[in-house]
Amino acid sequence: MKAVAPERRVDFAALRKEFPIFERMVHGKPLIYLDSTATTQKPLAVLQALDRYYRTYNANIHRGVYLIAEEATQAYEDAREKVARFLNARSSKEIVFTRGTTESVNIVSHAWGRKNVGKGDVIVLTEMEHHSNLVPWQLLATERGATIRYIPVDRTGRLDLSGLDRLLEGPVKIVSLAHVSNVLGTINPVAEIARRAHAAGAVIMVDGAQSVPHMPVDVRTLDCDFLALSGHKMLAPTGIGALYGKREVLEAMPPFFGGGEMIREVRLEGSTWNDVPFKFEAGTMNIADAIAFGAAIDYLNEIGMEAVHEHGRELVEETMRVLGSIPGVTIYGPPAAERGAIVPFTVDDIHAHDVAAVLDHEGVAVRAGHHCAMPLHTKLGLTATTRASFYVYNLISDVERLGEGVRKAKQVFHR
């Protein structure tokens, strides 16, 4: 992919041609993929980086003294440096490679949580969390005898911060929240919450699974202690992600996984640990996908994250206009200017799965269900929603196809 000059508008229609999957047909119609919140499609640049590793320098890292092992190690560590720069971390030592957001949250809840959270302590979450940023903390609270408090969601889909100071009273150890809701698309005021959490003596963890792929994210500006992200939601393969942690916080944490590479010295009587970030990367890591993750970051940097964010906003605005013009469609969440590239909706009394099934036969792939956020759906009085989500390969014509499919669903079920 060629670099894009900052002053020139990105040609997203041309960019779409760099994704091989859009050459296929679904039920005899061109594929319209609107489920990028779940996982993104992969451009040729990423697929080629993955193939190149396996074809030309497949070797284990950090151990071999032969050429292809050194090449693999260099490419792996270059990818770590790319992630650090992408997030504006102070050092690549603040980036731990993981399988994704879920594993990153679990590392923090186990390694940091077991050391720092005890009986009577408080964990603060929000009512809009993905299960991956909810269940690990519930497990920790049960194990340690801690309490969980929740920042409520108001009827507009925004966090209600009016009672935040009260929620932060007492022995609050950590606040963990999504930067962008995977259901409503709400962009949460993380920097403000971090400031207030730190003032109360708590650390803050950010679920960046839906923000890092779609907008510029600066961990220093947010002043978060931890941030988790998934590569597969930003053009990289599945099974690779990262945990950002302030270096001093990571150094104070015990390791979570034990095994090779994360140790400095092993004796029968005990062991000592490697430096960060290697202390948290036990065994043979996902080398190939980390390298491809670096290629995905290169690809996004060439587009420009401001352009990615603006493109998503334009698609959301058009989606809310198109769906909002269809009788019986209800859209959930804040205005387009306050959300990521996500639009959840319901259609009359038609179940979300039925809407998605009709759309599938029209070649339009959307997600239907509770989207791993059952408490939020309960709060909204819903069992399920249909969710359309967008990325750099989507066009306004995709939104038009979505609207046509929703009208078709109404015709099918309301004859």
Short mmCIF file of C-alpha atoms in Angstrom, two decimals:
data_model
loop_
_atom_site.label_atom_id
_atom_site.label_comp_id
_atom_site.label_asym_id
_atom_site.label_seq_id
_atom_site.Cartn_x
_atom_site.Cartn_y
_atom_site.Cartn_z
CA MET A 1 0.00 0.00 0.00
CA LYS A 2 1.29 3.45 -0.89
CA ALA A 3 1.64 6.17 1.73
CA VAL A 4 -1.16 8.70 1.80
CA ALA A 5 -0.31 12.40 2.04
CA PRO A 6 -1.96 13.95 5.10
CA GLU A 7 -3.61 16.71 3.08
CA ARG A 8 -5.12 14.29 0.53
CA ARG A 9 -8.43 12.56 1.15
CA VAL A 10 -8.12 8.77 1.40
CA ASP A 11 -9.68 6.80 -1.46
CA PHE A 12 -11.44 4.14 0.61
CA ALA A 13 -13.01 2.58 -2.48
CA ALA A 14 -9.53 1.88 -3.88
CA LEU A 15 -8.35 0.69 -0.49
CA ARG A 16 -11.16 -1.87 -0.32
CA LYS A 17 -9.65 -3.64 -3.34
CA GLU A 18 -6.65 -4.55 -1.19
CA PHE A 19 -8.82 -6.97 0.84
CA PRO A 20 -9.11 -10.29 -1.01
CA ILE A 21 -12.23 -11.45 0.85
CA PHE A 22 -14.36 -8.88 -0.95
CA GLU A 23 -13.86 -10.78 -4.19
CA ARG A 24 -16.25 -13.49 -2.99
CA MET A 25 -20.00 -13.74 -3.27
CA VAL A 26 -22.43 -14.68 -0.49
CA HIS A 27 -25.77 -16.21 -1.51
CA GLY A 28 -25.09 -14.96 -5.00
CA LYS A 29 -24.48 -11.36 -3.87
CA PRO A 30 -21.29 -9.39 -3.19
CA LEU A 31 -20.21 -9.65 0.45
CA ILE A 32 -21.00 -6.61 2.59
CA TYR A 33 -19.15 -7.12 5.86
CA LEU A 34 -20.57 -5.08 8.77
CA ASP A 35 -19.20 -7.02 11.75
CA SER A 36 -15.80 -5.42 12.26
CA THR A 37 -16.46 -4.94 15.96
CA ALA A 38 -16.20 -8.74 16.23
CA THR A 39 -13.18 -9.07 13.92
CA THR A 40 -11.78 -7.24 10.92
CA GLN A 41 -10.84 -8.47 7.48
CA LYS A 42 -7.18 -8.58 6.44
CA PRO A 43 -5.44 -6.63 3.66
CA LEU A 44 -2.88 -8.23 1.37
CA ALA A 45 -0.04 -6.44 3.18
CA VAL A 46 -0.86 -8.31 6.39
CA LEU A 47 -1.42 -11.65 4.67
CA GLN A 48 1.88 -11.28 2.84
CA ALA A 49 3.77 -10.45 6.05
CA LEU A 50 2.39 -13.61 7.64
CA ASP A 51 3.26 -15.72 4.60
CA ARG A 52 6.75 -14.20 4.33
CA TYR A 53 7.62 -15.17 7.90
CA TYR A 54 6.61 -18.79 7.43
CA ARG A 55 8.21 -19.07 4.00
CA THR A 56 11.54 -17.34 4.60
CA TYR A 57 12.55 -16.94 8.27
CA ASN A 58 10.39 -19.19 10.45
CA ALA A 59 12.38 -19.69 13.67
CA ASN A 60 11.99 -19.29 17.40
CA ILE A 61 12.91 -15.94 18.92
CA HIS A 62 15.37 -14.70 21.55
CA ARG A 63 17.24 -18.01 21.60
CA GLY A 64 18.87 -18.93 18.29
CA VAL A 65 22.19 -17.42 17.22
CA TYR A 66 21.68 -18.34 13.57
CA LEU A 67 20.56 -15.86 10.92
CA ILE A 68 16.87 -16.64 10.48
CA ALA A 69 16.37 -16.77 14.27
CA GLU A 70 17.94 -13.34 14.53
CA GLU A 71 15.69 -12.09 11.73
CA ALA A 72 12.60 -13.47 13.49
CA THR A 73 13.65 -11.89 16.79
CA GLN A 74 14.24 -8.54 15.12
CA ALA A 75 10.88 -8.60 13.33
CA TYR A 76 9.06 -9.58 16.53
CA GLU A 77 10.70 -6.82 18.56
CA ASP A 78 10.13 -4.33 15.72
CA ALA A 79 6.42 -5.15 15.98
CA ARG A 80 6.53 -4.43 19.72
CA GLU A 81 8.13 -1.06 18.99
CA LYS A 82 5.39 -0.30 16.44
CA VAL A 83 2.69 -1.00 19.02
CA ALA A 84 4.47 1.25 21.53
CA ARG A 85 4.69 4.13 19.05
CA PHE A 86 1.08 3.61 17.95
CA LEU A 87 -0.06 4.10 21.57
CA ASN A 88 2.60 6.73 22.38
CA ALA A 89 3.96 4.56 25.19
CA ARG A 90 7.19 5.76 26.77
CA SER A 91 9.02 2.57 25.89
CA SER A 92 8.49 -0.72 24.09
CA LYS A 93 9.18 -2.33 27.48
CA GLU A 94 5.65 -1.20 28.40
CA ILE A 95 4.14 -3.49 25.73
CA VAL A 96 3.42 -7.14 26.53
CA PHE A 97 2.24 -9.33 23.67
CA THR A 98 -0.84 -11.40 24.56
CA ARG A 99 -3.52 -13.35 22.70
CA GLY A 100 -5.80 -10.30 22.86
CA THR A 101 -7.89 -8.11 25.13
CA THR A 102 -9.37 -11.00 27.10
CA GLU A 103 -5.99 -12.43 28.02
CA SER A 104 -4.64 -8.96 28.80
CA VAL A 105 -7.45 -8.27 31.27
CA ASN A 106 -6.96 -11.68 32.86
CA ILE A 107 -3.22 -11.07 33.29
CA VAL A 108 -3.96 -7.86 35.17
CA SER A 109 -6.77 -9.33 37.26
CA HIS A 110 -4.62 -12.30 38.26
CA ALA A 111 -1.10 -10.90 38.49
CA TRP A 112 -1.84 -7.35 39.66
CA GLY A 113 -5.16 -8.16 41.30
CA ARG A 114 -4.04 -11.03 43.51
CA LYS A 115 -1.19 -8.90 44.83
CA ASN A 116 -3.15 -5.71 45.39
CA VAL A 117 -6.81 -6.58 46.02
CA GLY A 118 -7.86 -8.04 49.35
CA LYS A 119 -10.87 -8.56 51.58
CA GLY A 120 -13.07 -5.47 51.75
CA ASP A 121 -11.38 -3.70 48.83
CA VAL A 122 -13.39 -2.22 45.96
CA ILE A 123 -13.24 -2.66 42.20
CA VAL A 124 -15.11 -0.14 40.02
CA LEU A 125 -16.48 -1.13 36.61
CA THR A 126 -19.31 0.18 34.41
CA GLU A 127 -22.65 -1.26 33.39
CA MET A 128 -21.63 -1.30 29.73
CA GLU A 129 -18.64 -3.63 30.00
CA HIS A 130 -17.93 -6.52 27.66
CA HIS A 131 -17.89 -9.80 29.57
CA SER A 132 -14.11 -9.91 29.11
CA ASN A 133 -13.79 -6.84 31.33
CA LEU A 134 -16.41 -8.03 33.78
CA VAL A 135 -16.07 -11.76 34.49
CA PRO A 136 -12.33 -11.69 35.41
CA TRP A 137 -13.05 -9.02 38.02
CA GLN A 138 -16.02 -10.95 39.36
CA LEU A 139 -13.78 -14.00 39.77
CA LEU A 140 -11.15 -11.90 41.55
CA ALA A 141 -13.73 -10.27 43.83
CA THR A 142 -15.15 -13.65 44.82
CA GLU A 143 -11.69 -15.09 45.46
CA ARG A 144 -10.39 -12.13 47.46
CA GLY A 145 -13.57 -11.03 49.23
CA ALA A 146 -13.71 -7.70 47.41
CA THR A 147 -16.73 -5.67 46.29
CA ILE A 148 -17.58 -4.44 42.80
CA ARG A 149 -19.29 -1.12 42.21
CA TYR A 150 -20.68 -0.03 38.84
CA ILE A 151 -20.79 3.33 37.10
CA PRO A 152 -24.35 3.44 35.69
CA VAL A 153 -25.37 3.97 32.08
CA ASP A 154 -28.07 6.57 31.47
CA ARG A 155 -30.94 6.34 28.98
CA THR A 156 -28.84 8.02 26.25
CA GLY A 157 -26.16 5.34 26.43
CA ARG A 158 -23.62 7.56 28.20
CA LEU A 159 -21.97 6.92 31.55
CA ASP A 160 -23.60 8.79 34.41
CA LEU A 161 -20.63 10.28 36.28
CA SER A 162 -22.71 12.30 38.74
CA GLY A 163 -22.06 9.76 41.49
CA LEU A 164 -18.48 8.87 40.57
CA ASP A 165 -16.91 10.53 43.62
CA ARG A 166 -19.14 8.41 45.87
CA LEU A 167 -18.23 5.25 43.95
CA LEU A 168 -14.54 6.10 44.45
CA GLU A 169 -14.84 6.45 48.22
CA GLY A 170 -13.13 3.93 50.46
CA PRO A 171 -10.58 1.25 49.57
CA VAL A 172 -10.98 1.41 45.77
CA LYS A 173 -8.03 -0.36 44.18
CA ILE A 174 -8.81 -0.28 40.46
CA VAL A 175 -11.23 1.24 37.94
CA SER A 176 -11.56 -0.78 34.74
CA LEU A 177 -13.71 0.36 31.82
CA ALA A 178 -14.17 0.27 28.08
CA HIS A 179 -12.88 3.25 26.12
CA VAL A 180 -15.59 2.58 23.52
CA SER A 181 -18.65 0.40 24.17
CA ASN A 182 -18.75 -2.63 21.89
CA VAL A 183 -22.56 -2.39 21.83
CA LEU A 184 -23.49 1.30 21.84
CA GLY A 185 -20.27 2.72 20.44
CA THR A 186 -20.21 5.27 23.27
CA ILE A 187 -16.81 6.98 23.60
CA ASN A 188 -16.19 7.25 27.33
CA PRO A 189 -14.28 10.15 28.97
CA VAL A 190 -11.38 7.97 30.08
CA ALA A 191 -8.93 10.80 30.82
CA GLU A 192 -11.39 12.46 33.23
CA ILE A 193 -12.19 9.18 34.94
CA ALA A 194 -8.47 8.36 35.21
CA ARG A 195 -7.77 11.72 36.84
CA ARG A 196 -10.48 11.17 39.43
CA ALA A 197 -9.49 7.53 39.99
CA HIS A 198 -5.86 8.48 40.60
CA ALA A 199 -6.93 11.22 42.99
CA ALA A 200 -8.76 8.53 44.96
CA GLY A 201 -5.63 6.35 45.03
CA ALA A 202 -6.81 3.80 42.46
CA VAL A 203 -5.18 2.58 39.27
CA ILE A 204 -7.11 2.53 36.01
CA MET A 205 -7.35 -0.10 33.29
CA VAL A 206 -8.80 0.62 29.86
CA ASP A 207 -10.37 -1.89 27.49
CA GLY A 208 -9.14 -0.43 24.21
CA ALA A 209 -10.46 -3.21 21.97
CA GLN A 210 -12.88 -0.84 20.21
CA SER A 211 -10.97 2.43 20.47
CA VAL A 212 -7.40 1.66 19.41
CA PRO A 213 -8.45 0.35 15.96
CA HIS A 214 -10.63 3.37 15.19
CA MET A 215 -9.11 6.56 16.56
CA PRO A 216 -5.84 8.02 17.78
CA VAL A 217 -5.19 6.68 21.30
CA ASP A 218 -2.43 8.17 23.44
CA VAL A 219 -1.87 6.29 26.70
CA ARG A 220 0.06 9.21 28.15
CA THR A 221 -2.78 11.64 27.50
CA LEU A 222 -5.27 9.17 28.95
CA ASP A 223 -2.86 8.55 31.85
CA CYS A 224 -4.08 4.97 32.15
CA ASP A 225 -2.05 2.43 34.10
CA PHE A 226 -3.08 -0.44 31.82
CA LEU A 227 -4.66 -0.68 28.37
CA ALA A 228 -5.68 -3.87 26.58
CA LEU A 229 -6.14 -4.31 22.84
CA SER A 230 -6.73 -7.01 20.23
CA GLY A 231 -4.88 -7.19 16.93
CA HIS A 232 -7.66 -8.98 15.05
CA LYS A 233 -9.92 -5.95 15.52
CA MET A 234 -7.40 -3.80 13.66
CA LEU A 235 -6.55 -5.84 10.54
CA ALA A 236 -4.12 -8.29 12.20
CA PRO A 237 -4.65 -12.05 12.60
CA THR A 238 -6.55 -13.58 15.49
CA GLY A 239 -4.65 -14.73 18.55
CA ILE A 240 -2.47 -11.65 18.95
CA GLY A 241 -2.93 -8.53 21.05
CA ALA A 242 -1.15 -6.47 23.61
CA LEU A 243 -1.22 -5.23 27.16
CA TYR A 244 0.17 -1.75 27.77
CA GLY A 245 1.26 -1.09 31.33
CA LYS A 246 3.21 1.71 32.91
CA ARG A 247 6.68 0.31 33.37
CA GLU A 248 6.80 0.84 37.11
CA VAL A 249 3.46 -0.93 37.51
CA LEU A 250 4.53 -3.90 35.39
CA GLU A 251 7.81 -4.19 37.27
CA ALA A 252 5.96 -4.36 40.59
CA MET A 253 3.66 -7.15 39.36
CA PRO A 254 4.45 -10.84 39.73
CA PRO A 255 4.30 -12.95 36.56
CA PHE A 256 1.13 -14.77 35.58
CA PHE A 257 2.35 -17.53 33.23
CA GLY A 258 5.35 -19.60 34.24
CA GLY A 259 7.79 -21.37 31.94
CA GLY A 260 10.64 -20.69 29.60
CA GLU A 261 11.80 -17.21 28.59
CA MET A 262 10.05 -15.38 31.46
CA ILE A 263 12.80 -16.39 33.90
CA ARG A 264 16.26 -15.05 34.70
CA GLU A 265 17.49 -17.99 36.73
CA VAL A 266 15.88 -21.30 37.69
CA ARG A 267 17.04 -23.42 40.63
CA LEU A 268 15.36 -26.37 42.29
CA GLU A 269 14.82 -24.12 45.29
CA GLY A 270 13.12 -21.34 43.31
CA SER A 271 13.37 -18.94 40.37
CA THR A 272 13.89 -15.28 39.56
CA TRP A 273 12.13 -13.39 36.79
CA ASN A 274 13.20 -11.79 33.56
CA ASP A 275 12.88 -8.06 32.91
CA VAL A 276 9.61 -6.59 31.62
CA PRO A 277 8.01 -7.22 29.24
CA PHE A 278 9.56 -10.70 28.94
CA LYS A 279 8.48 -11.56 32.49
CA PHE A 280 4.92 -11.87 31.13
CA GLU A 281 5.73 -13.73 27.88
CA ALA A 282 6.29 -17.36 28.82
CA GLY A 283 7.13 -20.03 26.26
CA THR A 284 7.09 -19.68 22.49
CA MET A 285 5.03 -16.63 21.70
CA ASN A 286 2.76 -16.07 18.69
CA ILE A 287 5.67 -14.87 16.58
CA ALA A 288 4.08 -14.91 13.13
CA ASP A 289 0.93 -13.07 14.16
CA ALA A 290 2.91 -10.48 16.14
CA ILE A 291 4.91 -9.71 13.01
CA ALA A 292 1.68 -9.49 10.99
CA PHE A 293 0.29 -7.22 13.73
CA GLY A 294 3.19 -4.89 13.03
CA ALA A 295 2.26 -4.93 9.34
CA ALA A 296 -1.32 -4.03 10.24
CA ILE A 297 -0.11 -1.05 12.26
CA ASP A 298 2.01 0.08 9.31
CA TYR A 299 -1.09 -0.14 7.11
CA LEU A 300 -3.21 1.94 9.51
CA ASN A 301 -0.45 4.50 9.95
CA GLU A 302 -0.32 4.98 6.19
CA ILE A 303 -4.04 5.72 6.14
CA GLY A 304 -3.81 7.91 9.26
CA MET A 305 -5.88 7.30 12.38
CA GLU A 306 -7.65 10.65 12.10
CA ALA A 307 -8.82 9.59 8.64
CA VAL A 308 -9.90 6.19 9.98
CA HIS A 309 -11.93 7.88 12.71
CA GLU A 310 -13.54 10.40 10.37
CA HIS A 311 -14.45 7.67 7.87
CA GLY A 312 -16.14 5.68 10.63
CA ARG A 313 -18.06 8.75 11.80
CA GLU A 314 -19.34 9.44 8.28
CA LEU A 315 -20.54 5.85 7.91
CA VAL A 316 -22.28 5.96 11.29
CA GLU A 317 -23.99 9.25 10.46
CA GLU A 318 -25.31 7.81 7.20
CA THR A 319 -26.39 4.58 8.90
CA MET A 320 -28.31 6.45 11.57
CA ARG A 321 -29.97 8.54 8.85
CA VAL A 322 -30.89 5.54 6.69
CA LEU A 323 -32.10 3.28 9.50
CA GLY A 324 -33.77 6.19 11.27
CA SER A 325 -35.96 6.73 8.21
CA ILE A 326 -37.36 3.19 8.38
CA PRO A 327 -40.53 2.91 10.51
CA GLY A 328 -40.16 0.52 13.43
CA VAL A 329 -36.37 0.76 13.67
CA THR A 330 -34.95 1.88 17.03
CA ILE A 331 -31.29 2.91 17.26
CA TYR A 332 -29.50 2.81 20.61
CA GLY A 333 -26.67 4.93 21.92
CA PRO A 334 -25.46 8.54 21.66
CA PRO A 335 -25.23 10.75 18.54
CA ALA A 336 -22.76 9.86 15.80
CA ALA A 337 -20.25 12.48 16.97
CA GLU A 338 -19.99 10.73 20.36
CA ARG A 339 -19.62 7.14 19.26
CA GLY A 340 -17.29 4.78 17.49
CA ALA A 341 -18.15 3.00 14.24
CA ILE A 342 -20.97 0.96 15.79
CA VAL A 343 -24.76 1.17 15.37
CA PRO A 344 -27.01 -1.24 17.33
CA PHE A 345 -30.70 -1.36 16.50
CA THR A 346 -33.94 -3.31 16.74
CA VAL A 347 -36.66 -3.70 14.12
CA ASP A 348 -40.25 -3.75 15.41
CA ASP A 349 -40.88 -7.05 17.23
CA ILE A 350 -38.61 -9.04 14.91
CA HIS A 351 -35.90 -10.93 16.78
CA ALA A 352 -32.38 -9.72 16.10
CA HIS A 353 -31.34 -13.17 14.86
CA ASP A 354 -34.15 -13.13 12.30
CA VAL A 355 -33.11 -9.70 11.08
CA ALA A 356 -29.52 -10.91 10.74
CA ALA A 357 -30.64 -14.04 8.86
CA VAL A 358 -32.53 -11.98 6.27
CA LEU A 359 -29.58 -9.64 5.91
CA ASP A 360 -27.25 -12.61 5.41
CA HIS A 361 -29.33 -13.78 2.45
CA GLU A 362 -28.90 -10.28 1.04
CA GLY A 363 -25.13 -10.67 1.37
CA VAL A 364 -24.91 -8.37 4.42
CA ALA A 365 -23.04 -9.74 7.46
CA VAL A 366 -24.05 -8.20 10.80
CA ARG A 367 -23.93 -9.44 14.41
CA ALA A 368 -27.06 -10.26 16.40
CA GLY A 369 -27.40 -11.10 20.09
CA HIS A 370 -26.22 -9.61 23.36
CA HIS A 371 -22.67 -9.05 22.01
CA CYS A 372 -21.04 -10.38 25.21
CA ALA A 373 -22.68 -7.56 27.16
CA MET A 374 -25.70 -9.14 28.81
CA PRO A 375 -25.90 -6.71 31.78
CA LEU A 376 -26.06 -3.75 29.39
CA HIS A 377 -28.87 -5.33 27.39
CA THR A 378 -30.72 -6.05 30.63
CA LYS A 379 -30.31 -2.39 31.62
CA LEU A 380 -31.76 -1.35 28.24
CA GLY A 381 -34.67 -3.79 28.64
CA LEU A 382 -33.54 -5.84 25.64
CA THR A 383 -32.68 -9.48 25.04
CA ALA A 384 -30.75 -8.79 21.85
CA THR A 385 -29.88 -6.17 19.26
CA THR A 386 -28.68 -6.25 15.67
CA ARG A 387 -25.32 -4.51 15.38
CA ALA A 388 -23.75 -3.00 12.29
CA SER A 389 -20.10 -2.02 12.65
CA PHE A 390 -17.71 -0.52 10.15
CA TYR A 391 -14.06 -0.23 9.22
CA VAL A 392 -11.76 1.16 6.57
CA TYR A 393 -13.04 -1.14 3.80
CA ASN A 394 -16.70 -0.10 4.17
CA LEU A 395 -18.39 2.42 1.86
CA ILE A 396 -21.62 4.42 1.83
CA SER A 397 -22.98 1.86 -0.65
CA ASP A 398 -22.70 -0.76 2.12
CA VAL A 399 -25.01 1.36 4.28
CA GLU A 400 -27.51 1.50 1.42
CA ARG A 401 -27.42 -2.30 1.16
CA LEU A 402 -28.00 -2.52 4.92
CA GLY A 403 -31.06 -0.29 4.64
CA GLU A 404 -32.44 -2.36 1.78
CA GLY A 405 -31.93 -5.52 3.82
CA VAL A 406 -33.72 -4.14 6.87
CA ARG A 407 -36.69 -3.15 4.68
CA LYS A 408 -36.66 -6.68 3.26
CA ALA A 409 -36.76 -8.10 6.82
CA LYS A 410 -39.85 -6.02 7.56
CA GLN A 411 -41.52 -7.33 4.41
CA VAL A 412 -40.67 -10.95 5.25
CA PHE A 413 -42.04 -10.84 8.78
CA HIS A 414 -44.90 -8.35 8.36
CA ARG A 415 -46.71 -9.58 5.27
#
